GROMACS .gro file of N, CA, C and O in nm:
model
  344
    1UNK      N    1   0.104  -0.113   0.006
    1UNK     CA    2  -0.005   0.013  -0.015
    1UNK      C    3   0.097   0.120   0.011
    1UNK      O    4   0.058   0.219  -0.077
    2UNK      N    5   0.209   0.125   0.084
    2UNK     CA    6   0.291   0.219   0.067
    2UNK      C    7   0.345   0.276  -0.073
    2UNK      O    8   0.344   0.386  -0.118
    3UNK      N    9   0.363   0.167  -0.139
    3UNK     CA   10   0.427   0.156  -0.282
    3UNK      C   11   0.321   0.262  -0.363
    3UNK      O   12   0.353   0.323  -0.446
    4UNK      N   13   0.196   0.197  -0.337
    4UNK     CA   14   0.112   0.301  -0.395
    4UNK      C   15   0.087   0.442  -0.418
    4UNK      O   16   0.089   0.508  -0.479
    5UNK      N   17   0.071   0.461  -0.282
    5UNK     CA   18   0.087   0.578  -0.231
    5UNK      C   19   0.216   0.663  -0.300
    5UNK      O   20   0.196   0.812  -0.341
    6UNK      N   21   0.309   0.606  -0.269
    6UNK     CA   22   0.474   0.674  -0.320
    6UNK      C   23   0.475   0.701  -0.458
    6UNK      O   24   0.492   0.807  -0.511
    7UNK      N   25   0.417   0.587  -0.542
    7UNK     CA   26   0.431   0.619  -0.684
    7UNK      C   27   0.330   0.683  -0.734
    7UNK      O   28   0.361   0.812  -0.811
    8UNK      N   29   0.188   0.716  -0.680
    8UNK     CA   30   0.097   0.810  -0.688
    8UNK      C   31   0.175   0.987  -0.664
    8UNK      O   32   0.136   1.042  -0.741
    9UNK      N   33   0.226   0.993  -0.569
    9UNK     CA   34   0.285   1.109  -0.518
    9UNK      C   35   0.387   1.147  -0.630
    9UNK      O   36   0.397   1.290  -0.635
   10UNK      N   37   0.463   1.058  -0.658
   10UNK     CA   38   0.560   1.119  -0.771
   10UNK      C   39   0.517   1.131  -0.889
   10UNK      O   40   0.559   1.240  -0.943
   11UNK      N   41   0.443   1.051  -0.927
   11UNK     CA   42   0.349   1.066  -1.059
   11UNK      C   43   0.296   1.211  -1.047
   11UNK      O   44   0.319   1.314  -1.151
   12UNK      N   45   0.192   1.263  -0.951
   12UNK     CA   46   0.158   1.364  -0.964
   12UNK      C   47   0.236   1.504  -0.952
   12UNK      O   48   0.236   1.603  -0.984
   13UNK      N   49   0.332   1.465  -0.857
   13UNK     CA   50   0.431   1.559  -0.829
   13UNK      C   51   0.517   1.588  -0.969
   13UNK      O   52   0.538   1.751  -1.003
   14UNK      N   53   0.554   1.497  -1.042
   14UNK     CA   54   0.613   1.529  -1.148
   14UNK      C   55   0.523   1.597  -1.259
   14UNK      O   56   0.588   1.695  -1.332
   15UNK      N   57   0.411   1.544  -1.260
   15UNK     CA   58   0.312   1.641  -1.359
   15UNK      C   59   0.317   1.762  -1.296
   15UNK      O   60   0.289   1.871  -1.398
   16UNK      N   61   0.286   1.791  -1.183
   16UNK     CA   62   0.279   1.943  -1.119
   16UNK      C   63   0.409   2.034  -1.166
   16UNK      O   64   0.387   2.163  -1.207
   17UNK      N   65   0.515   1.978  -1.140
   17UNK     CA   66   0.634   2.063  -1.202
   17UNK      C   67   0.630   2.083  -1.351
   17UNK      O   68   0.649   2.204  -1.387
   18UNK      N   69   0.598   1.968  -1.434
   18UNK     CA   70   0.572   2.002  -1.571
   18UNK      C   71   0.505   2.104  -1.586
   18UNK      O   72   0.501   2.213  -1.709
   19UNK      N   73   0.380   2.130  -1.547
   19UNK     CA   74   0.239   2.201  -1.565
   19UNK      C   75   0.297   2.339  -1.498
   19UNK      O   76   0.269   2.443  -1.565
   20UNK      N   77   0.377   2.356  -1.409
   20UNK     CA   78   0.399   2.462  -1.340
   20UNK      C   79   0.504   2.552  -1.456
   20UNK      O   80   0.497   2.666  -1.457
   21UNK      N   81   0.596   2.471  -1.485
   21UNK     CA   82   0.721   2.511  -1.554
   21UNK      C   83   0.687   2.556  -1.719
   21UNK      O   84   0.706   2.656  -1.775
   22UNK      N   85   0.542   2.493  -1.740
   22UNK     CA   86   0.504   2.531  -1.903
   22UNK      C   87   0.407   2.647  -1.900
   22UNK      O   88   0.363   2.685  -2.011
   23UNK      N   89   0.357   2.669  -1.769
   23UNK     CA   90   0.234   2.801  -1.785
   23UNK      C   91   0.091   2.732  -1.740
   23UNK      O   92  -0.010   2.819  -1.680
   24UNK      N   93   0.083   2.630  -1.800
   24UNK     CA   94  -0.070   2.566  -1.797
   24UNK      C   95  -0.168   2.664  -1.795
   24UNK      O   96  -0.218   2.667  -1.705
   25UNK      N   97  -0.188   2.721  -1.896
   25UNK     CA   98  -0.303   2.829  -1.935
   25UNK      C   99  -0.402   2.797  -2.062
   25UNK      O  100  -0.470   2.856  -2.034
   26UNK      N  101  -0.358   2.690  -2.119
   26UNK     CA  102  -0.439   2.653  -2.230
   26UNK      C  103  -0.531   2.522  -2.183
   26UNK      O  104  -0.511   2.486  -2.104
   27UNK      N  105  -0.623   2.538  -2.261
   27UNK     CA  106  -0.731   2.413  -2.242
   27UNK      C  107  -0.687   2.284  -2.269
   27UNK      O  108  -0.713   2.169  -2.155
   28UNK      N  109  -0.572   2.255  -2.331
   28UNK     CA  110  -0.483   2.117  -2.347
   28UNK      C  111  -0.455   2.104  -2.216
   28UNK      O  112  -0.418   1.976  -2.181
   29UNK      N  113  -0.399   2.210  -2.122
   29UNK     CA  114  -0.326   2.214  -2.006
   29UNK      C  115  -0.434   2.134  -1.904
   29UNK      O  116  -0.417   2.036  -1.854
   30UNK      N  117  -0.523   2.178  -1.916
   30UNK     CA  118  -0.656   2.138  -1.816
   30UNK      C  119  -0.690   2.009  -1.856
   30UNK      O  120  -0.725   1.899  -1.766
   31UNK      N  121  -0.706   1.997  -2.002
   31UNK     CA  122  -0.739   1.859  -2.009
   31UNK      C  123  -0.634   1.743  -1.988
   31UNK      O  124  -0.689   1.630  -1.916
   32UNK      N  125  -0.530   1.767  -1.980
   32UNK     CA  126  -0.388   1.679  -1.940
   32UNK      C  127  -0.433   1.665  -1.781
   32UNK      O  128  -0.410   1.536  -1.747
   33UNK      N  129  -0.452   1.789  -1.702
   33UNK     CA  130  -0.483   1.741  -1.567
   33UNK      C  131  -0.600   1.636  -1.534
   33UNK      O  132  -0.578   1.577  -1.460
   34UNK      N  133  -0.734   1.663  -1.634
   34UNK     CA  134  -0.830   1.578  -1.612
   34UNK      C  135  -0.785   1.438  -1.671
   34UNK      O  136  -0.815   1.324  -1.560
   35UNK      N  137  -0.669   1.398  -1.773
   35UNK     CA  138  -0.626   1.302  -1.799
   35UNK      C  139  -0.556   1.232  -1.666
   35UNK      O  140  -0.560   1.083  -1.625
   36UNK      N  141  -0.442   1.309  -1.612
   36UNK     CA  142  -0.386   1.261  -1.497
   36UNK      C  143  -0.468   1.233  -1.371
   36UNK      O  144  -0.427   1.123  -1.324
   37UNK      N  145  -0.588   1.304  -1.355
   37UNK     CA  146  -0.651   1.245  -1.244
   37UNK      C  147  -0.722   1.139  -1.249
   37UNK      O  148  -0.759   1.064  -1.143
   38UNK      N  149  -0.733   1.078  -1.371
   38UNK     CA  150  -0.797   0.958  -1.394
   38UNK      C  151  -0.689   0.843  -1.408
   38UNK      O  152  -0.702   0.718  -1.336
   39UNK      N  153  -0.600   0.844  -1.459
   39UNK     CA  154  -0.479   0.742  -1.495
   39UNK      C  155  -0.377   0.773  -1.399
   39UNK      O  156  -0.315   0.645  -1.413
   40UNK      N  157  -0.366   0.863  -1.324
   40UNK     CA  158  -0.251   0.851  -1.234
   40UNK      C  159  -0.278   0.731  -1.134
   40UNK      O  160  -0.162   0.665  -1.110
   41UNK      N  161  -0.382   0.736  -1.069
   41UNK     CA  162  -0.406   0.614  -0.973
   41UNK      C  163  -0.374   0.494  -1.059
   41UNK      O  164  -0.334   0.390  -0.968
   42UNK      N  165  -0.425   0.446  -1.147
   42UNK     CA  166  -0.418   0.349  -1.191
   42UNK      C  167  -0.293   0.282  -1.242
   42UNK      O  168  -0.207   0.197  -1.204
   43UNK      N  169  -0.186   0.396  -1.307
   43UNK     CA  170  -0.055   0.398  -1.312
   43UNK      C  171   0.045   0.350  -1.188
   43UNK      O  172   0.118   0.291  -1.201
   44UNK      N  173  -0.012   0.437  -1.078
   44UNK     CA  174   0.053   0.414  -0.944
   44UNK      C  175   0.046   0.266  -0.881
   44UNK      O  176   0.132   0.192  -0.828
   45UNK      N  177  -0.087   0.205  -0.909
   45UNK     CA  178  -0.120   0.073  -0.862
   45UNK      C  179  -0.049  -0.012  -0.958
   45UNK      O  180   0.007  -0.104  -0.891
   46UNK      N  181  -0.034   0.009  -1.076
   46UNK     CA  182   0.042  -0.107  -1.176
   46UNK      C  183   0.173  -0.089  -1.139
   46UNK      O  184   0.261  -0.197  -1.155
   47UNK      N  185   0.244   0.010  -1.096
   47UNK     CA  186   0.386   0.050  -1.083
   47UNK      C  187   0.384  -0.053  -0.978
   47UNK      O  188   0.529  -0.112  -0.950
   48UNK      N  189   0.324  -0.044  -0.838
   48UNK     CA  190   0.346  -0.082  -0.716
   48UNK      C  191   0.337  -0.234  -0.732
   48UNK      O  192   0.410  -0.296  -0.658
   49UNK      N  193   0.239  -0.241  -0.819
   49UNK     CA  194   0.212  -0.397  -0.840
   49UNK      C  195   0.330  -0.484  -0.899
   49UNK      O  196   0.382  -0.559  -0.856
   50UNK      N  197   0.392  -0.424  -0.989
   50UNK     CA  198   0.507  -0.460  -1.048
   50UNK      C  199   0.665  -0.457  -0.958
   50UNK      O  200   0.719  -0.575  -0.961
   51UNK      N  201   0.642  -0.385  -0.890
   51UNK     CA  202   0.753  -0.369  -0.783
   51UNK      C  203   0.722  -0.483  -0.686
   51UNK      O  204   0.860  -0.553  -0.628
   52UNK      N  205   0.639  -0.479  -0.648
   52UNK     CA  206   0.579  -0.584  -0.540
   52UNK      C  207   0.603  -0.727  -0.606
   52UNK      O  208   0.646  -0.853  -0.516
   53UNK      N  209   0.559  -0.779  -0.717
   53UNK     CA  210   0.577  -0.887  -0.782
   53UNK      C  211   0.731  -0.914  -0.814
   53UNK      O  212   0.817  -1.023  -0.796
   54UNK      N  213   0.809  -0.833  -0.844
   54UNK     CA  214   0.956  -0.828  -0.842
   54UNK      C  215   1.016  -0.861  -0.718
   54UNK      O  216   1.137  -0.972  -0.716
   55UNK      N  217   1.004  -0.807  -0.602
   55UNK     CA  218   1.048  -0.850  -0.476
   55UNK      C  219   1.002  -0.995  -0.425
   55UNK      O  220   1.077  -1.048  -0.385
   56UNK      N  221   0.864  -1.022  -0.467
   56UNK     CA  222   0.796  -1.162  -0.426
   56UNK      C  223   0.912  -1.248  -0.498
   56UNK      O  224   0.957  -1.380  -0.461
   57UNK      N  225   0.937  -1.228  -0.641
   57UNK     CA  226   1.032  -1.312  -0.701
   57UNK      C  227   1.139  -1.343  -0.676
   57UNK      O  228   1.232  -1.449  -0.675
   58UNK      N  229   1.207  -1.226  -0.651
   58UNK     CA  230   1.360  -1.242  -0.580
   58UNK      C  231   1.354  -1.320  -0.451
   58UNK      O  232   1.444  -1.369  -0.449
   59UNK      N  233   1.271  -1.294  -0.360
   59UNK     CA  234   1.274  -1.358  -0.243
   59UNK      C  235   1.246  -1.524  -0.240
   59UNK      O  236   1.334  -1.605  -0.202
   60UNK      N  237   1.144  -1.533  -0.330
   60UNK     CA  238   1.100  -1.675  -0.364
   60UNK      C  239   1.222  -1.750  -0.442
   60UNK      O  240   1.239  -1.879  -0.393
   61UNK      N  241   1.288  -1.673  -0.500
   61UNK     CA  242   1.393  -1.757  -0.606
   61UNK      C  243   1.543  -1.789  -0.489
   61UNK      O  244   1.594  -1.898  -0.519
   62UNK      N  245   1.544  -1.731  -0.404
   62UNK     CA  246   1.659  -1.729  -0.303
   62UNK      C  247   1.636  -1.791  -0.170
   62UNK      O  248   1.712  -1.865  -0.104
   63UNK      N  249   1.530  -1.847  -0.159
   63UNK     CA  250   1.457  -1.902  -0.051
   63UNK      C  251   1.506  -2.056  -0.054
   63UNK      O  252   1.542  -2.122   0.052
   64UNK      N  253   1.487  -2.125  -0.168
   64UNK     CA  254   1.525  -2.262  -0.196
   64UNK      C  255   1.692  -2.242  -0.157
   64UNK      O  256   1.726  -2.367  -0.088
   65UNK      N  257   1.771  -2.187  -0.190
   65UNK     CA  258   1.919  -2.209  -0.173
   65UNK      C  259   1.935  -2.185   0.009
   65UNK      O  260   2.013  -2.239   0.027
   66UNK      N  261   1.853  -2.092   0.042
   66UNK     CA  262   1.878  -2.087   0.186
   66UNK      C  263   1.858  -2.191   0.250
   66UNK      O  264   1.896  -2.244   0.382
   67UNK      N  265   1.724  -2.263   0.215
   67UNK     CA  266   1.690  -2.358   0.271
   67UNK      C  267   1.801  -2.501   0.285
   67UNK      O  268   1.827  -2.578   0.374
   68UNK      N  269   1.836  -2.505   0.160
   68UNK     CA  270   1.912  -2.626   0.119
   68UNK      C  271   2.063  -2.572   0.235
   68UNK      O  272   2.141  -2.656   0.288
   69UNK      N  273   2.101  -2.457   0.251
   69UNK     CA  274   2.212  -2.412   0.321
   69UNK      C  275   2.190  -2.439   0.474
   69UNK      O  276   2.297  -2.554   0.568
   70UNK      N  277   2.074  -2.406   0.532
   70UNK     CA  278   2.037  -2.447   0.655
   70UNK      C  279   2.027  -2.577   0.695
   70UNK      O  280   2.067  -2.675   0.791
   71UNK      N  281   1.966  -2.659   0.577
   71UNK     CA  282   1.963  -2.809   0.641
   71UNK      C  283   2.082  -2.861   0.614
   71UNK      O  284   2.105  -2.989   0.697
   72UNK      N  285   2.164  -2.835   0.550
   72UNK     CA  286   2.298  -2.893   0.543
   72UNK      C  287   2.389  -2.849   0.660
   72UNK      O  288   2.445  -2.954   0.713
   73UNK      N  289   2.380  -2.742   0.723
   73UNK     CA  290   2.447  -2.700   0.824
   73UNK      C  291   2.386  -2.799   0.957
   73UNK      O  292   2.466  -2.814   1.025
   74UNK      N  293   2.261  -2.807   0.978
   74UNK     CA  294   2.224  -2.875   1.066
   74UNK      C  295   2.231  -3.045   1.051
   74UNK      O  296   2.271  -3.099   1.142
   75UNK      N  297   2.234  -3.067   0.927
   75UNK     CA  298   2.269  -3.255   0.918
   75UNK      C  299   2.423  -3.276   0.953
   75UNK      O  300   2.478  -3.347   1.024
   76UNK      N  301   2.509  -3.148   0.922
   76UNK     CA  302   2.642  -3.162   0.984
   76UNK      C  303   2.678  -3.154   1.116
   76UNK      O  304   2.727  -3.223   1.195
   77UNK      N  305   2.584  -3.042   1.179
   77UNK     CA  306   2.585  -3.027   1.323
   77UNK      C  307   2.550  -3.162   1.390
   77UNK      O  308   2.581  -3.207   1.502
   78UNK      N  309   2.427  -3.240   1.339
   78UNK     CA  310   2.391  -3.326   1.413
   78UNK      C  311   2.480  -3.463   1.382
   78UNK      O  312   2.523  -3.535   1.459
   79UNK      N  313   2.550  -3.461   1.268
   79UNK     CA  314   2.681  -3.573   1.252
   79UNK      C  315   2.783  -3.556   1.346
   79UNK      O  316   2.824  -3.659   1.396
   80UNK      N  317   2.829  -3.436   1.379
   80UNK     CA  318   2.942  -3.400   1.478
   80UNK      C  319   2.887  -3.451   1.613
   80UNK      O  320   2.972  -3.506   1.668
   81UNK      N  321   2.769  -3.390   1.636
   81UNK     CA  322   2.726  -3.435   1.774
   81UNK      C  323   2.709  -3.583   1.811
   81UNK      O  324   2.743  -3.621   1.910
   82UNK      N  325   2.672  -3.650   1.707
   82UNK     CA  326   2.653  -3.816   1.707
   82UNK      C  327   2.807  -3.859   1.731
   82UNK      O  328   2.807  -3.938   1.790
   83UNK      N  329   2.876  -3.811   1.658
   83UNK     CA  330   3.031  -3.905   1.670
   83UNK      C  331   3.073  -3.846   1.796
   83UNK      O  332   3.164  -3.920   1.856
   84UNK      N  333   3.052  -3.738   1.822
   84UNK     CA  334   3.144  -3.698   1.967
   84UNK      C  335   3.049  -3.791   2.099
   84UNK      O  336   3.116  -3.787   2.221
   85UNK      N  337   2.936  -3.779   2.050
   85UNK     CA  338   2.845  -3.891   2.158
   85UNK      C  339   2.882  -4.037   2.183
   85UNK      O  340   2.899  -4.091   2.292
   86UNK      N  341   2.910  -4.092   2.040
   86UNK     CA  342   2.931  -4.225   2.025
   86UNK      C  343   3.047  -4.276   2.045
   86UNK      O  344   3.118  -4.318   2.131
   0.00000   0.00000   0.00000
């Protein structure tokens, strides 16, 4: 949810800077504002969703390797403990 809000603030902030620098006095500038008010939230949700999917894919790709490392470490520690005991 934070990603959506951040993406929306960035998009609207960039558009505001562009409109202030350009003068924004024509009817086309007002039409752009209307266009932005409709599609900026949609674009922000899509950007946040893409970022969330990238994070999820990165974590899930590395979890298998971490599980293998931890299981090997536990197996080694168990073997050493059994050898010392016996």
